[in-house]
Short mmCIF file of C-alpha atoms (C1' of nucleotides) in Angstrom, two decimals:
data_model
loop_
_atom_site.label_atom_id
_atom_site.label_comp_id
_atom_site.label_asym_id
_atom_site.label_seq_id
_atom_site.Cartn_x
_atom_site.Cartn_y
_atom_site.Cartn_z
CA UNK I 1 -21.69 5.02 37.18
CA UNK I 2 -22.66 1.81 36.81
CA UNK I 3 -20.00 -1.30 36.68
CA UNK I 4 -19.03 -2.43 33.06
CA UNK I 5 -21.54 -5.01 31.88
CA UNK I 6 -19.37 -6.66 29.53
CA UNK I 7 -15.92 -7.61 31.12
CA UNK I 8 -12.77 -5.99 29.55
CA UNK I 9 -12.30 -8.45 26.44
CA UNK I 10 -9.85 -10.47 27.52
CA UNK I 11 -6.80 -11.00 25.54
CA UNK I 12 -6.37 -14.91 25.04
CA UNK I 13 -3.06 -15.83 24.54
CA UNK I 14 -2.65 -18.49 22.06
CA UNK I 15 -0.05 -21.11 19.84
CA UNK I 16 -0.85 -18.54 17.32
CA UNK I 17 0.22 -15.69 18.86
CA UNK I 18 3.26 -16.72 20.31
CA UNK I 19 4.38 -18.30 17.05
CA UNK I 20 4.07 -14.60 15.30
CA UNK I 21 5.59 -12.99 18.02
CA UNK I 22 8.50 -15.73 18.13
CA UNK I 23 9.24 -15.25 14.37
CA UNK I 24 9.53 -11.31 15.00
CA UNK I 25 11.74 -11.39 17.56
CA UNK I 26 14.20 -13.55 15.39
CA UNK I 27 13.82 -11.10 12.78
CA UNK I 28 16.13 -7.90 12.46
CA UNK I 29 14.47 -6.50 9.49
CA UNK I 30 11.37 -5.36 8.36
CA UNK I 31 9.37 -8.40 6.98
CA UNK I 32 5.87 -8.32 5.32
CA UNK I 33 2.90 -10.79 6.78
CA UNK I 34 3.68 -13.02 3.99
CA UNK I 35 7.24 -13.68 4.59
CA UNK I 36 6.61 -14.20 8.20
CA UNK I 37 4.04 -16.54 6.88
CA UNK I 38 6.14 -18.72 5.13
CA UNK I 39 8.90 -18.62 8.07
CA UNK I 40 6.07 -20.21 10.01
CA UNK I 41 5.41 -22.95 7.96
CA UNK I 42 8.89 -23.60 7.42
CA UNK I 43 9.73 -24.00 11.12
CA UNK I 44 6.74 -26.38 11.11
CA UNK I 45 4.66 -24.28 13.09
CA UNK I 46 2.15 -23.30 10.81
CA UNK I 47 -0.18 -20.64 11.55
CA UNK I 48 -2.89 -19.42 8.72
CA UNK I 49 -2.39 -16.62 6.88
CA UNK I 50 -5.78 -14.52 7.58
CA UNK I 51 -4.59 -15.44 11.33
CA UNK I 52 -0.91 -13.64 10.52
CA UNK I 53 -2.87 -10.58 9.44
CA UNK I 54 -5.24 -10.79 12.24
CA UNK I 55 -2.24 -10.79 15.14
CA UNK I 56 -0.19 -7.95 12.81
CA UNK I 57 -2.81 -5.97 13.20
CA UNK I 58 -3.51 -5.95 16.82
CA UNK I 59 0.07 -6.15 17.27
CA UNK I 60 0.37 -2.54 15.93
CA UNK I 61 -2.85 -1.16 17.28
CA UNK I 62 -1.01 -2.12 20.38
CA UNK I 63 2.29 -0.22 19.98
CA UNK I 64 3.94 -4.23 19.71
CA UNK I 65 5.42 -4.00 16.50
CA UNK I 66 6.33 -0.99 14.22
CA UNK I 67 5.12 -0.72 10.72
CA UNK I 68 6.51 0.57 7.17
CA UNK I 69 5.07 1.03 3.90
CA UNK I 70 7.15 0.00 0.60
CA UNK I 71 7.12 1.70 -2.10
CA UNK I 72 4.83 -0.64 -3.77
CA UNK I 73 2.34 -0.14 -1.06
CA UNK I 74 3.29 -3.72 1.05
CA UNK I 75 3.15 -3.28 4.02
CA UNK I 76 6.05 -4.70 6.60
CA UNK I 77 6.14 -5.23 10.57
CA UNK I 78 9.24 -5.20 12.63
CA UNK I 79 9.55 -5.55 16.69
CA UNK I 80 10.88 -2.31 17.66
CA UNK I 81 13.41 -2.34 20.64
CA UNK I 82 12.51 1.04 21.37
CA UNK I 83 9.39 2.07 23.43
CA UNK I 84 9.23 5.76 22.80
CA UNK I 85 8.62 7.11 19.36
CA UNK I 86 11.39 6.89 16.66
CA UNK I 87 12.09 6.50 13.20
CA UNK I 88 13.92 4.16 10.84
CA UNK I 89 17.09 3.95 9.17
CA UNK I 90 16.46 0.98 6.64
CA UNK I 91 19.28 -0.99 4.36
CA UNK I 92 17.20 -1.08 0.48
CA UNK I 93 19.70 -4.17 0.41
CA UNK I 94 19.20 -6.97 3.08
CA UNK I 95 17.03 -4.44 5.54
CA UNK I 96 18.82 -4.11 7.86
CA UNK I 97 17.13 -1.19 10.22
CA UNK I 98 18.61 0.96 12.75
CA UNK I 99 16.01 2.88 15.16
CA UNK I 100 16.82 6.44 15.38
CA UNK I 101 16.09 9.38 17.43
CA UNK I 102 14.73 12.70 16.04
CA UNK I 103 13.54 15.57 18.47
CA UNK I 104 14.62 18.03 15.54
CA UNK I 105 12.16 17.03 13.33
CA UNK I 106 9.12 16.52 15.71
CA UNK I 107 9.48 19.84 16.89
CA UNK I 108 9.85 20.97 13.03
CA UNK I 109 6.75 19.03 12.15
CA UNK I 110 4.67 20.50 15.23
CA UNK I 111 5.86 24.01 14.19
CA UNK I 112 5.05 23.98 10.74
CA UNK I 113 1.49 22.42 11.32
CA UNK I 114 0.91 25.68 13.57
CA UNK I 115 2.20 28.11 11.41
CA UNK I 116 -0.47 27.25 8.32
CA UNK I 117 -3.14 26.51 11.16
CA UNK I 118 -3.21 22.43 11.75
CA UNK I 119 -3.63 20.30 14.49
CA UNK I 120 -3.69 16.77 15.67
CA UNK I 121 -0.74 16.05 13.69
CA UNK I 122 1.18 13.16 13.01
CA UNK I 123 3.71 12.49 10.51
CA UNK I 124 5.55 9.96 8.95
CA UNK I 125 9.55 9.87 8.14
CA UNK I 126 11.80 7.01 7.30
CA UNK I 127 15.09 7.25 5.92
CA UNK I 128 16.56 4.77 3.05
CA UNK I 129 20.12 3.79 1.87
CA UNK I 130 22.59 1.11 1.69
CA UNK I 131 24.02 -0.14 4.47
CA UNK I 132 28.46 -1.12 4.43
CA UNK I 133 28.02 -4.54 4.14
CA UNK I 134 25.86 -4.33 1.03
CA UNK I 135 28.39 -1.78 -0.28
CA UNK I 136 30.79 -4.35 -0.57
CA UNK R 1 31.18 7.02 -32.19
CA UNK R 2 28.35 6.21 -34.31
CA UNK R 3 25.27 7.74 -34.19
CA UNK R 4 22.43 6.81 -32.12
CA UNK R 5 20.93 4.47 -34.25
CA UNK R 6 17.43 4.46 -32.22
CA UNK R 7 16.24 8.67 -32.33
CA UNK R 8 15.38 9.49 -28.68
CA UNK R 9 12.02 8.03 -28.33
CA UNK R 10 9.57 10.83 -28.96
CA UNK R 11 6.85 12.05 -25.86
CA UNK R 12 3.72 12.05 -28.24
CA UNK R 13 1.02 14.89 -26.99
CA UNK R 14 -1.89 13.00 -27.32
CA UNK R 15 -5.48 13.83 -26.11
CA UNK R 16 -5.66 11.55 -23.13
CA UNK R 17 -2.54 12.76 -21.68
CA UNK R 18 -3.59 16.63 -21.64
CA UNK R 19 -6.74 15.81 -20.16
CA UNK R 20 -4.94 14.37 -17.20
CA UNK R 21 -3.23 16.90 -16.63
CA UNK R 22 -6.25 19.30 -16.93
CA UNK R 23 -8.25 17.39 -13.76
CA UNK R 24 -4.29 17.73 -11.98
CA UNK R 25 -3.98 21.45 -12.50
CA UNK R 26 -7.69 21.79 -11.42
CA UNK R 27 -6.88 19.76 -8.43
CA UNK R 28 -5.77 21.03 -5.13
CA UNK R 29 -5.59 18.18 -3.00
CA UNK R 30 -3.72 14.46 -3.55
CA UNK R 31 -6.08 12.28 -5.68
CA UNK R 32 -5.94 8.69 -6.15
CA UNK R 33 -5.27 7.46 -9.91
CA UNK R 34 -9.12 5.67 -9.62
CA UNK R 35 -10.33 9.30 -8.49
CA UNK R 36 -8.81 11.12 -11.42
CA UNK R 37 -10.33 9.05 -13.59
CA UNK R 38 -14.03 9.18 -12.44
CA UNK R 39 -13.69 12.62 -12.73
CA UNK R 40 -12.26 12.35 -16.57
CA UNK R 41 -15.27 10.53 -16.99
CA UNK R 42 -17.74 12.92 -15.34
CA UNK R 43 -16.53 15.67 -17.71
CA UNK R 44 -17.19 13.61 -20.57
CA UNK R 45 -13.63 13.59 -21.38
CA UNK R 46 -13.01 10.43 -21.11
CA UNK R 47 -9.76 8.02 -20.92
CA UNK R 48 -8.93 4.76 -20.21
CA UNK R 49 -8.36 3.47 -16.84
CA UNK R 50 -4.82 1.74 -18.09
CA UNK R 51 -3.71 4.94 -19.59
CA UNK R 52 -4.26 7.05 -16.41
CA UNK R 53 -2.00 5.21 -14.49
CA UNK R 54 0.28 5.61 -17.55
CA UNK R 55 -0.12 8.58 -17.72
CA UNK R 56 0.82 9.33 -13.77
CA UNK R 57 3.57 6.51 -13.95
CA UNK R 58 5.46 8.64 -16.65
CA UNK R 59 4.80 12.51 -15.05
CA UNK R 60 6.03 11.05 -11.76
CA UNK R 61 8.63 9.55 -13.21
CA UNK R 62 9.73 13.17 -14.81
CA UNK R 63 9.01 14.30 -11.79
CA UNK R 64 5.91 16.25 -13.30
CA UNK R 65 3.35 15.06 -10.11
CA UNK R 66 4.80 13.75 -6.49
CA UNK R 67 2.69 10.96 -5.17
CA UNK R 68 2.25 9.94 -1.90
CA UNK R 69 1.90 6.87 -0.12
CA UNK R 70 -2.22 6.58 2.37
CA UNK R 71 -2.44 4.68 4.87
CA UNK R 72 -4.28 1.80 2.82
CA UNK R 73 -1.52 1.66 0.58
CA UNK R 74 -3.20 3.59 -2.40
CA UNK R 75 -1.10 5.65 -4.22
CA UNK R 76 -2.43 9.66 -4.72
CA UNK R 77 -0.65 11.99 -6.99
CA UNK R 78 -0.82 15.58 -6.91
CA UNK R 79 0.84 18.23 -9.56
CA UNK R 80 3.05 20.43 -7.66
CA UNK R 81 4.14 24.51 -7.52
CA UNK R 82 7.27 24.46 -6.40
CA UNK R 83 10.09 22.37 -8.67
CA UNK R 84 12.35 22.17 -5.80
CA UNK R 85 12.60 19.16 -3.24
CA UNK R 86 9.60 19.77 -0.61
CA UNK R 87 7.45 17.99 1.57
CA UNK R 88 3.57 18.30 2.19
CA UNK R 89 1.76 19.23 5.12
CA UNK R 90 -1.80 17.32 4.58
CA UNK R 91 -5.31 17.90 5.98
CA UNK R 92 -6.74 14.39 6.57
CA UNK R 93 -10.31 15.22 6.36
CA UNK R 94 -9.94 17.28 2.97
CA UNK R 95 -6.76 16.41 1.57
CA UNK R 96 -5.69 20.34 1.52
CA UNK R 97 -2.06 20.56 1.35
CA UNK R 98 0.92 22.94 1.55
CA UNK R 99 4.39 22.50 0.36
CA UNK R 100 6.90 22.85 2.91
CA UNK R 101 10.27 22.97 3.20
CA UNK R 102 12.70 21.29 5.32
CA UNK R 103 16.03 21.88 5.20
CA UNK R 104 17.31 20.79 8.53
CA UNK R 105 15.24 17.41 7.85
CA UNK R 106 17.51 16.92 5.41
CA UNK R 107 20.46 17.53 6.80
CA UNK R 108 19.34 15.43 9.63
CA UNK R 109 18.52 12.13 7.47
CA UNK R 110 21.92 12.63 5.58
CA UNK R 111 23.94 13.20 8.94
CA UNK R 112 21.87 9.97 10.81
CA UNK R 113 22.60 7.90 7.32
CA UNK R 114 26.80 8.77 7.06
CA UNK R 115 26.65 7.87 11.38
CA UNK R 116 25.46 4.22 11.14
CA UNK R 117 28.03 3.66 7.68
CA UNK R 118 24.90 4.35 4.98
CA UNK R 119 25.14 5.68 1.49
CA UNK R 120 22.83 6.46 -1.48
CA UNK R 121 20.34 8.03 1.41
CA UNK R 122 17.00 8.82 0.50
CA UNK R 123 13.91 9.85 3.01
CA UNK R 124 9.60 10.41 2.96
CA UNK R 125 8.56 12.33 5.01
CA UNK R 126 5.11 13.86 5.49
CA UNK R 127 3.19 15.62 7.77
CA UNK R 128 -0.73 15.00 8.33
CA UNK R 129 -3.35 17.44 10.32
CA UNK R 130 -6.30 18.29 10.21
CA UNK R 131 -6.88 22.46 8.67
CA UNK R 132 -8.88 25.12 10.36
CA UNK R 133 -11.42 24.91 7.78
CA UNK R 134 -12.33 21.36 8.85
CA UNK R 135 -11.95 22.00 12.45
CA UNK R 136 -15.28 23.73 12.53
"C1'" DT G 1 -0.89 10.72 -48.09
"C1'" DT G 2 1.74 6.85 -46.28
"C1'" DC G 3 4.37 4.52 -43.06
"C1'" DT G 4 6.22 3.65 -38.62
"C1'" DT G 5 5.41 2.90 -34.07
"C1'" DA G 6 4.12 5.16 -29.70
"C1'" DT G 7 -0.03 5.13 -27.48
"C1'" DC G 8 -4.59 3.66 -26.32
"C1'" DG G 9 -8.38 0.78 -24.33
"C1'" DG G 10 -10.67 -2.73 -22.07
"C1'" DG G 11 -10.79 -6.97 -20.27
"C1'" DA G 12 -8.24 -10.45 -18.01
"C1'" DA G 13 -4.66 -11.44 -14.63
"C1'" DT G 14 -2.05 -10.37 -10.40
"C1'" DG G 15 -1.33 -10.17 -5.64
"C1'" DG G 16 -1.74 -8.21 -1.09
"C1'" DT G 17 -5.28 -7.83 2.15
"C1'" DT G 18 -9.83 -8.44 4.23
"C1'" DG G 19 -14.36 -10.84 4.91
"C1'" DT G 20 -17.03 -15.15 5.99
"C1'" DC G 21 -18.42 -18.60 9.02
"C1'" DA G 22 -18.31 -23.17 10.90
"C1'" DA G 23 -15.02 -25.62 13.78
"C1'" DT G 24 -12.01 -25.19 17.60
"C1'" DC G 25 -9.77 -23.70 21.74
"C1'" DC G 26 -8.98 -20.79 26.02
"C1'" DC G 27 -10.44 -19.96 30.55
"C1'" DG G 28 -13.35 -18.62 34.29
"C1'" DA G 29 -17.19 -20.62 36.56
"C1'" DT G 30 -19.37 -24.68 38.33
"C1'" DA Y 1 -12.54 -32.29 36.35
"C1'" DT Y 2 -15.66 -30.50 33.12
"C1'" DC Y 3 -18.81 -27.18 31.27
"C1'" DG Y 4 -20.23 -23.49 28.47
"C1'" DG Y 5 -19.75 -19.67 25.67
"C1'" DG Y 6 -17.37 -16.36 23.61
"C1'" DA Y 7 -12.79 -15.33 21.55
"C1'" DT Y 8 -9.89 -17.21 18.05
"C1'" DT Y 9 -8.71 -19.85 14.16
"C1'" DG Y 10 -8.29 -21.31 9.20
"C1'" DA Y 11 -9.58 -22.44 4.53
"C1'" DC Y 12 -11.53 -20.18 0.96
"C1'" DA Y 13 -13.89 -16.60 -1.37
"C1'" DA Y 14 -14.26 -11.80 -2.14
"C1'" DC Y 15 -12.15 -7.31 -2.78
"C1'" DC Y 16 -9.77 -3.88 -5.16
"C1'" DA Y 17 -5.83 -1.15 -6.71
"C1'" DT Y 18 -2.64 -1.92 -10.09
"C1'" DT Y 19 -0.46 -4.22 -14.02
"C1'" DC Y 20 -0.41 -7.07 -18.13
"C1'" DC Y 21 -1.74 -8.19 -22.79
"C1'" DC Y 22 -2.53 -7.31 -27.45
"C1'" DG Y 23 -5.23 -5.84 -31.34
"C1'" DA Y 24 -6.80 -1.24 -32.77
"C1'" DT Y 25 -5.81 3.63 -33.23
"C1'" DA Y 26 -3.60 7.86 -34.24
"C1'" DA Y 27 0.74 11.23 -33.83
"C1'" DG Y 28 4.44 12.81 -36.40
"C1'" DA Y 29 8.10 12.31 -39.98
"C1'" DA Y 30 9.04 11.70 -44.81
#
DNA sequence: TTCTTATCGGGAATGGTTGTCAATCCCGAT
DNA sequence: ATCGGGATTGACAACCATTCCCGATAAGAA
């Protein structure tokens, strides 16, 4: 086989990038692109918006950052602490999230996919509620 | 107490909302509101594109049709069998589905929730595959 | 039939997200 | 140091599902 012609696309890091990434990690909750956005150009590091999407995106393709989709269909990124797959426990009040573990249900999910004849499946499952300090 | 002086707000049967539900019961698969109503159209039955999504807005809201949350962010709405709390199993290349039921899931979500001090718990969850008749 | 008002329709507005493309910057090679 | 070119950026336009607006229409009670 012959070598690779075209070199493995390397992955520049940039201002950009790290600003993103900085913003995330000082960020407990789930936050949409355009909240983390406006945290940007409020710590006077300014990054453009299409460029927010841009490093979201790769970000998740990458397994960097966890995603969730609202109700209304925004979508919101969160740096997961967590390397191995897990689900969410997320506060409808402030946001707060809490990564949980669920070997039940992927083992429920993989079973009932055989059973009616599916494969290659994934699934989705997030939990919602109200967290004791919003309670108050 | 004196009586309601506003009489409960009457559900009028009109036309455009029987025809949506026609194209739902004909339906098998989750359908996007802008699907449902190219397809009112193509039957020469047809209804305006604000009034579909009224329409959908008030049958989910009486929990007529469960809707479901793509990828993209597009909502899709499907009118369901069973009247009872389920979940879908969904084929991603034809949008077949089946109605499952989870009853450890939820037990699960409610017993994670009460551990980490949350109330008022509420959980998606979803399963995606791909069905033998699209394997082939 | 007449009246009240829920409902309709369609076009404009909204808002998150993606596309465009010239200017700019990273980085390995020179 | 600096060169060169390809990855990356950013301002703005384009996209598109969904919602808003409001005058016209029609369901249902009297």
């Amino acid at each position: 086989m012959a070598p690779d012609p075209t070199p493995p696309a390397a992955r520049r890091s940039t201002r950009q990038r790290a600003a993103v990434l900085t913003v995330l990690d000082s960020e407990e909750a789930f936050r949409s692109a355009q909240e983390i956005h406006l945290e940007l150009v409020r710590r006077g590091d300014a990054v453009g918006l299409s460029t927010v999407y841009r490093s979201l995106a790769s970000m998740s393709a990458s397994a960097e950052v966890d995603t969730l989709l609202r109700d209304d269909g925004e979508t919101l990124y969160r740096r997961c602490r967590g390397v191995t797959h897990h689900h969410h426990l997320v506060c409808r009040g402030c946001g707060a999230t809490v990564e949980v573990d669920g070997p039940t249900v992927e083992r429920w999910a993989e079973r009932v996919a055989a059973d009616h004849g599916y494969d290659e499946v994934t699934h989705t499952l997030e939990v919602f509620g109200r967290c004791s300090a919003c309670r108050g």
